[in-house]
Short mmCIF file of C-alpha atoms in Angstrom, two decimals:
data_model
loop_
_atom_site.label_atom_id
_atom_site.label_comp_id
_atom_site.label_asym_id
_atom_site.label_seq_id
_atom_site.Cartn_x
_atom_site.Cartn_y
_atom_site.Cartn_z
CA MET Q 679 -23.10 12.23 -13.67
CA GLN Q 680 -23.81 15.93 -13.38
CA PRO Q 681 -22.30 17.52 -10.24
CA ASP Q 682 -24.57 19.74 -8.17
CA THR Q 683 -23.85 23.46 -7.96
CA LYS Q 684 -22.05 23.32 -4.62
CA GLN Q 685 -19.86 20.42 -5.77
CA ALA Q 686 -19.05 22.15 -9.06
CA ASN Q 687 -18.14 25.36 -7.24
CA THR Q 688 -15.83 23.44 -4.89
CA LEU Q 689 -14.11 21.79 -7.86
CA ALA Q 690 -13.80 25.17 -9.61
CA ALA Q 691 -12.21 26.78 -6.55
CA PHE Q 692 -9.72 23.91 -6.21
CA LEU Q 693 -8.68 24.16 -9.86
CA ARG Q 694 -8.27 27.93 -9.69
CA ASP Q 695 -6.22 27.71 -6.52
CA ARG Q 696 -3.82 25.09 -7.87
CA ARG Q 697 -3.45 26.94 -11.19
CA THR Q 698 -2.43 30.18 -9.48
CA ARG Q 699 0.28 28.40 -7.49
CA LEU Q 700 2.27 27.38 -10.57
CA ASP Q 701 5.24 29.39 -11.85
CA PRO Q 702 4.79 30.13 -15.59
CA ALA Q 703 8.54 30.43 -16.15
CA ALA Q 704 9.05 26.87 -14.95
CA PHE Q 705 6.95 25.67 -17.90
CA GLY Q 706 8.44 28.00 -20.50
CA PHE Q 707 5.57 30.51 -20.52
CA THR Q 708 6.59 34.16 -20.72
CA GLY Q 709 4.94 37.58 -20.84
CA ARG Q 710 3.53 40.03 -18.32
CA ARG Q 711 0.65 38.86 -16.16
CA ARG Q 712 -1.95 40.59 -14.07
CA THR Q 713 -2.46 37.62 -11.78
CA PRO Q 714 -0.09 34.92 -10.45
CA GLY Q 715 0.15 31.43 -11.88
CA LEU Q 716 -0.67 29.94 -15.26
CA ARG Q 717 -3.42 31.20 -17.52
CA ARG Q 718 -6.40 28.92 -18.12
CA GLU Q 719 -5.44 28.32 -21.73
CA GLU Q 720 -1.94 27.31 -20.61
CA VAL Q 721 -3.33 24.67 -18.27
CA ALA Q 722 -5.60 23.47 -21.07
CA GLN Q 723 -2.60 23.28 -23.38
CA ARG Q 724 -0.61 21.25 -20.87
CA ALA Q 725 -3.60 18.94 -20.30
CA ASN Q 726 -4.40 18.68 -24.03
CA ILE Q 727 -8.05 19.67 -23.57
CA SER Q 728 -10.26 22.45 -24.90
CA PRO Q 729 -9.50 25.86 -23.34
CA THR Q 730 -13.23 26.62 -23.41
CA TRP Q 731 -14.10 23.49 -21.49
CA TYR Q 732 -11.36 24.06 -18.92
CA THR Q 733 -12.65 27.60 -18.45
CA TRP Q 734 -16.15 26.22 -17.87
CA LEU Q 735 -14.80 23.83 -15.22
CA GLU Q 736 -13.22 26.75 -13.36
CA GLN Q 737 -16.57 28.57 -13.61
CA GLY Q 738 -18.51 25.63 -12.17
CA ARG Q 739 -20.01 24.67 -15.54
CA GLY Q 740 -19.44 22.02 -18.18
CA GLY Q 741 -20.52 18.83 -16.40
CA ALA Q 742 -18.33 16.12 -14.95
CA PRO Q 743 -15.13 15.40 -16.89
CA SER Q 744 -14.03 11.84 -17.58
CA ALA Q 745 -11.37 10.08 -15.54
CA ASP Q 746 -8.95 10.41 -18.47
CA VAL Q 747 -9.48 14.18 -18.62
CA LEU Q 748 -9.05 14.48 -14.86
CA ASP Q 749 -5.77 12.60 -15.09
CA ARG Q 750 -4.59 15.00 -17.78
CA ILE Q 751 -5.64 18.02 -15.72
CA ALA Q 752 -3.86 16.56 -12.69
CA GLY Q 753 -0.72 16.21 -14.78
CA GLY Q 754 -1.08 19.70 -16.22
CA LEU Q 755 -1.42 21.19 -12.75
CA MET Q 756 1.42 19.04 -11.33
CA LEU Q 757 -0.86 17.68 -8.60
CA THR Q 758 0.47 15.38 -5.91
CA ASP Q 759 -1.11 11.94 -5.45
CA LEU Q 760 -3.22 13.28 -2.59
CA GLU Q 761 -4.31 16.32 -4.63
CA ARG Q 762 -5.16 14.06 -7.58
CA GLU Q 763 -7.33 11.91 -5.32
CA HIS Q 764 -9.08 15.02 -3.99
CA LEU Q 765 -9.67 16.23 -7.56
CA PHE Q 766 -11.41 12.97 -8.48
CA ILE Q 767 -13.58 13.03 -5.37
CA LEU Q 768 -14.66 16.61 -6.08
CA ALA Q 769 -15.40 15.91 -9.75
CA LEU Q 770 -16.76 12.36 -9.70
CA GLY Q 771 -17.55 11.62 -6.07
CA ARG Q 772 -15.00 8.79 -5.93
CA PRO Q 773 -11.22 8.34 -5.76
CA PRO Q 774 -9.27 7.45 -8.90
CA GLU Q 775 -8.22 3.92 -9.76
CA MET Q 776 -5.11 2.85 -7.90
CA ARG Q 777 -1.73 3.25 -9.62
CA TYR Q 778 0.79 0.85 -8.15
CA ARG Q 779 4.38 1.98 -7.71
CA PRO Q 780 7.12 -0.24 -6.25
CA VAL Q 781 8.60 0.88 -2.93
CA GLN Q 782 11.93 0.04 -1.34
CA GLY Q 783 11.53 0.83 2.34
CA VAL Q 784 9.64 2.61 5.09
CA SER Q 785 10.13 5.80 7.04
CA PRO Q 786 11.85 5.85 10.46
CA ARG Q 787 8.47 6.81 11.94
CA LEU Q 788 6.89 3.57 10.73
CA GLN Q 789 9.87 1.55 11.95
CA ARG Q 790 9.52 3.09 15.42
CA LEU Q 791 5.83 2.19 15.38
CA LEU Q 792 6.73 -1.44 14.64
CA GLU Q 793 9.17 -1.56 17.53
CA SER Q 794 6.54 -0.20 19.93
CA PHE Q 795 4.86 -3.63 19.71
CA ASP Q 796 7.39 -5.22 22.04
CA ALA Q 797 5.62 -8.61 22.39
CA CYS Q 798 3.48 -8.56 19.25
CA PRO Q 799 5.07 -9.62 15.96
CA ALA Q 800 4.44 -6.92 13.36
CA PHE Q 801 5.63 -6.15 9.86
CA ILE Q 802 4.90 -3.92 6.88
CA LYS Q 803 4.33 -5.46 3.47
CA THR Q 804 3.76 -4.20 -0.05
CA ALA Q 805 0.77 -4.98 -2.26
CA THR Q 806 2.88 -7.74 -3.83
CA TRP Q 807 3.47 -9.10 -0.31
CA ASP Q 808 7.15 -8.34 -0.02
CA VAL Q 809 8.09 -7.67 3.62
CA LEU Q 810 9.75 -4.26 3.86
CA ALA Q 811 10.15 -3.85 7.61
CA TRP Q 812 9.55 -5.87 10.75
CA ASN Q 813 10.07 -5.73 14.49
CA ARG Q 814 12.16 -7.92 16.78
CA ALA Q 815 9.15 -9.90 17.92
CA ALA Q 816 8.44 -10.86 14.31
CA ALA Q 817 12.06 -11.98 13.90
CA VAL Q 818 11.84 -14.41 16.84
CA VAL Q 819 8.26 -15.66 16.31
CA LEU Q 820 7.66 -15.57 12.54
CA THR Q 821 10.77 -15.25 10.38
CA ASP Q 822 14.11 -13.52 10.80
CA TYR Q 823 13.82 -11.61 7.54
CA ALA Q 824 17.24 -10.05 8.03
CA THR Q 825 18.83 -13.42 7.24
CA LEU Q 826 17.12 -13.57 3.84
CA PRO Q 827 18.06 -11.78 0.60
CA PRO Q 828 15.60 -8.95 -0.12
CA ASP Q 829 14.05 -10.77 -3.08
CA GLN Q 830 13.24 -13.74 -0.84
CA ARG Q 831 11.37 -11.69 1.78
CA ASN Q 832 8.10 -12.44 0.07
CA ILE Q 833 5.35 -13.99 2.18
CA LEU Q 834 4.09 -16.28 -0.58
CA ARG Q 835 7.56 -17.49 -1.55
CA LEU Q 836 8.19 -18.36 2.10
CA VAL Q 837 4.85 -20.08 2.70
CA PHE Q 838 4.97 -22.15 -0.49
CA GLY Q 839 8.71 -22.68 -0.78
CA ASN Q 840 10.19 -22.92 2.72
CA PRO Q 841 9.65 -26.28 4.50
CA ALA Q 842 10.54 -24.76 7.90
CA ILE Q 843 7.77 -22.17 7.56
CA ARG Q 844 5.31 -24.87 6.54
CA ALA Q 845 6.26 -27.05 9.50
CA LYS Q 846 5.39 -24.28 11.97
CA GLN Q 847 1.78 -23.97 10.77
CA ARG Q 848 -0.82 -25.99 12.70
CA ASP Q 849 -3.22 -25.81 9.72
CA TRP Q 850 -0.97 -25.09 6.76
CA GLU Q 851 -3.53 -25.84 4.03
CA GLY Q 852 -6.27 -23.69 5.52
CA MET Q 853 -3.85 -20.87 6.20
CA ALA Q 854 -2.28 -21.06 2.73
CA ARG Q 855 -5.62 -21.12 0.92
CA HIS Q 856 -6.78 -18.05 2.85
CA LEU Q 857 -3.45 -16.36 2.16
CA VAL Q 858 -3.79 -16.74 -1.61
CA GLY Q 859 -7.32 -15.33 -1.59
CA ALA Q 860 -6.27 -12.36 0.53
CA PHE Q 861 -3.25 -11.77 -1.72
CA ARG Q 862 -5.54 -11.65 -4.75
CA VAL Q 863 -7.71 -8.99 -3.06
CA ASP Q 864 -4.73 -6.90 -1.90
CA ALA Q 865 -3.15 -6.82 -5.35
CA ALA Q 866 -6.41 -5.83 -7.05
CA ARG Q 867 -7.12 -3.06 -4.52
CA ALA Q 868 -3.66 -1.59 -5.04
CA GLY Q 869 -3.85 -1.76 -8.82
CA ALA Q 870 -0.96 -4.25 -8.88
CA VAL Q 871 -2.55 -7.03 -10.95
CA LYS Q 872 0.04 -6.66 -13.73
CA GLU Q 873 2.88 -6.38 -11.21
CA ILE Q 874 2.09 -9.75 -9.60
CA ALA Q 875 1.88 -11.65 -12.90
CA ASP Q 876 5.49 -12.85 -12.85
CA LEU Q 877 5.27 -13.87 -9.20
CA VAL Q 878 2.05 -15.80 -9.78
CA GLU Q 879 3.56 -17.55 -12.81
CA GLU Q 880 6.65 -18.47 -10.79
CA LEU Q 881 4.65 -19.85 -7.86
CA CYS Q 882 2.29 -21.81 -10.12
CA ARG Q 883 5.33 -23.39 -11.73
CA THR Q 884 7.15 -24.24 -8.49
CA SER Q 885 4.22 -25.11 -6.21
CA ALA Q 886 1.32 -27.35 -7.16
CA ASP Q 887 -0.46 -26.22 -3.99
CA PHE Q 888 -0.26 -22.55 -4.94
CA ALA Q 889 -1.44 -23.31 -8.49
CA ARG Q 890 -4.43 -25.21 -7.08
CA PHE Q 891 -5.42 -22.43 -4.67
CA TRP Q 892 -4.86 -19.69 -7.26
CA ASN Q 893 -7.03 -21.43 -9.84
CA GLU Q 894 -9.86 -21.73 -7.31
CA ASN Q 895 -10.28 -17.94 -7.68
CA ASP Q 896 -11.46 -17.53 -4.08
CA VAL Q 897 -11.16 -14.16 -2.36
CA TYR Q 898 -10.79 -13.53 1.36
CA ALA Q 899 -10.72 -10.43 3.51
CA PRO Q 900 -7.11 -9.75 4.50
CA SER Q 901 -8.14 -7.68 7.52
CA GLU Q 902 -8.21 -9.97 10.56
CA GLY Q 903 -8.19 -13.54 11.83
CA VAL Q 904 -6.44 -16.04 14.09
CA LYS Q 905 -3.03 -17.59 13.41
CA GLN Q 906 -1.90 -20.79 15.10
CA LEU Q 907 1.78 -21.75 15.17
CA GLN Q 908 3.79 -24.64 16.51
CA HIS Q 909 6.92 -22.72 17.39
CA PRO Q 910 10.15 -24.66 18.07
CA GLU Q 911 10.85 -22.69 21.27
CA LEU Q 912 7.47 -21.28 22.32
CA GLY Q 913 5.41 -24.38 21.57
CA ALA Q 914 1.77 -23.86 20.59
CA VAL Q 915 1.10 -20.18 19.94
CA GLU Q 916 -2.29 -18.67 19.11
CA MET Q 917 -2.39 -15.09 17.92
CA GLU Q 918 -5.09 -12.78 16.68
CA TYR Q 919 -3.95 -10.68 13.75
CA SER Q 920 -5.21 -7.41 12.31
CA ALA Q 921 -4.28 -5.66 9.09
CA PHE Q 922 -4.15 -1.88 8.81
CA ALA Q 923 -3.72 0.47 5.89
CA VAL Q 924 -0.88 2.96 6.12
CA ASP Q 925 -2.41 6.42 5.71
CA GLY Q 926 -1.15 8.10 2.58
CA ARG Q 927 0.56 4.90 1.43
CA PRO Q 928 -2.12 2.64 -0.11
CA ASP Q 929 0.67 0.41 -1.41
CA LEU Q 930 1.65 -0.61 2.14
CA GLY Q 931 -0.10 -2.69 4.79
CA LEU Q 932 0.69 -3.15 8.49
CA LEU Q 933 0.05 -6.55 10.08
CA VAL Q 934 0.10 -6.98 13.86
CA TYR Q 935 -0.12 -10.36 15.60
CA ASN Q 936 -1.36 -10.29 19.20
CA PRO Q 937 -0.59 -13.44 21.26
CA LEU Q 938 -3.63 -14.44 23.30
CA ASP Q 939 -1.58 -15.84 26.21
CA ASP Q 940 0.19 -13.25 28.37
CA ARG Q 941 2.78 -15.86 29.34
CA ILE Q 942 3.69 -16.23 25.69
CA LYS Q 943 4.09 -12.46 25.46
CA ASP Q 944 6.50 -12.51 28.41
CA ARG Q 945 8.54 -15.26 26.76
CA ILE Q 946 8.65 -13.31 23.48
CA ARG Q 947 9.98 -10.28 25.35
CA ALA Q 948 12.63 -12.47 26.99
CA MET Q 949 13.67 -13.97 23.63
CA VAL Q 950 13.93 -10.50 22.10
CA ALA Q 951 16.02 -9.25 25.02
CA GLN Q 952 18.30 -12.29 24.80
CA ARG Q 953 18.91 -11.77 21.10
CA ASP Q 954 19.38 -8.00 21.38
CA PRO Q 955 20.36 -6.96 24.94
CA ALA Q 956 21.09 -3.38 23.82
CA GLY Q 957 17.47 -2.85 22.79
CA PRO Q 958 16.23 -1.02 19.70
CA GLY Q 959 18.87 0.97 17.89
CA ALA Q 960 19.75 2.58 14.61
CA ASP Q 961 21.59 -0.50 13.42
CA ALA Q 962 18.71 -2.91 14.03
CA PRO Q 963 18.44 -5.46 11.20
CA SER Q 964 14.70 -4.83 11.00
CA GLN Q 965 15.24 -1.27 9.81
CA ARG Q 966 15.46 -0.47 6.12
CA PRO Q 967 15.73 3.02 4.59
CA ALA Q 968 12.72 4.57 2.98
CA ALA Q 969 12.58 4.81 -0.78
#
């Protein structure tokens, strides 16, 4: 694909700007300079590409580089993930393929957002469907994740390995089949296909139901739907759920469950207040430090 002149000029300006922001001394380059930043040939050296071609890119010439070359330029210019994405969009008209990186927690800002849903269970999960953070409503309606070891806070392990979780579902098979298809989509979108291999192998070995659903190769949109529970204290609960991407964190997803009955919401608030009369605080079990 050949970029048009305006697109090429925008890419050229972005490359020049990021090059001039780098400190040559930090990369072992010495000598007097008339302008700030690295020289073009130094960027080309760091990216292992032709200095002539890199010069053409900064002049708005040379055609569209490959994804591999863009990755090398991004590394040579020490671009952030957001800058790398912007570089790909300028050069190729699309974002780069996802690169999955494990995460250990969420920011206090995201935890406060979860707690703002006082009657709506909500949690944040990774692309491998490990639950990282949750609110008090989720602890009383779904699962009290704080009572589980971190490696057991995986949605699929709970659904396919915990009889109590299974007993609460009014249509376990339909829910579980949809869950597996949505999990497959989430992992692929986040570039985590290799990262889920061990989990998939484990679940296929320990659960015939999971193996059956996984081998069906169905895919489902993980974005929204209706969840029906038979809760031991609340009785029959019907909730609409919506999934949201966390801006700047494509590896994380926010799920919010909205009970359709206002009386159920009032009872959830009462259960939360009974379990935690002091209200949200810094020592809440649903809070985990960011990575």
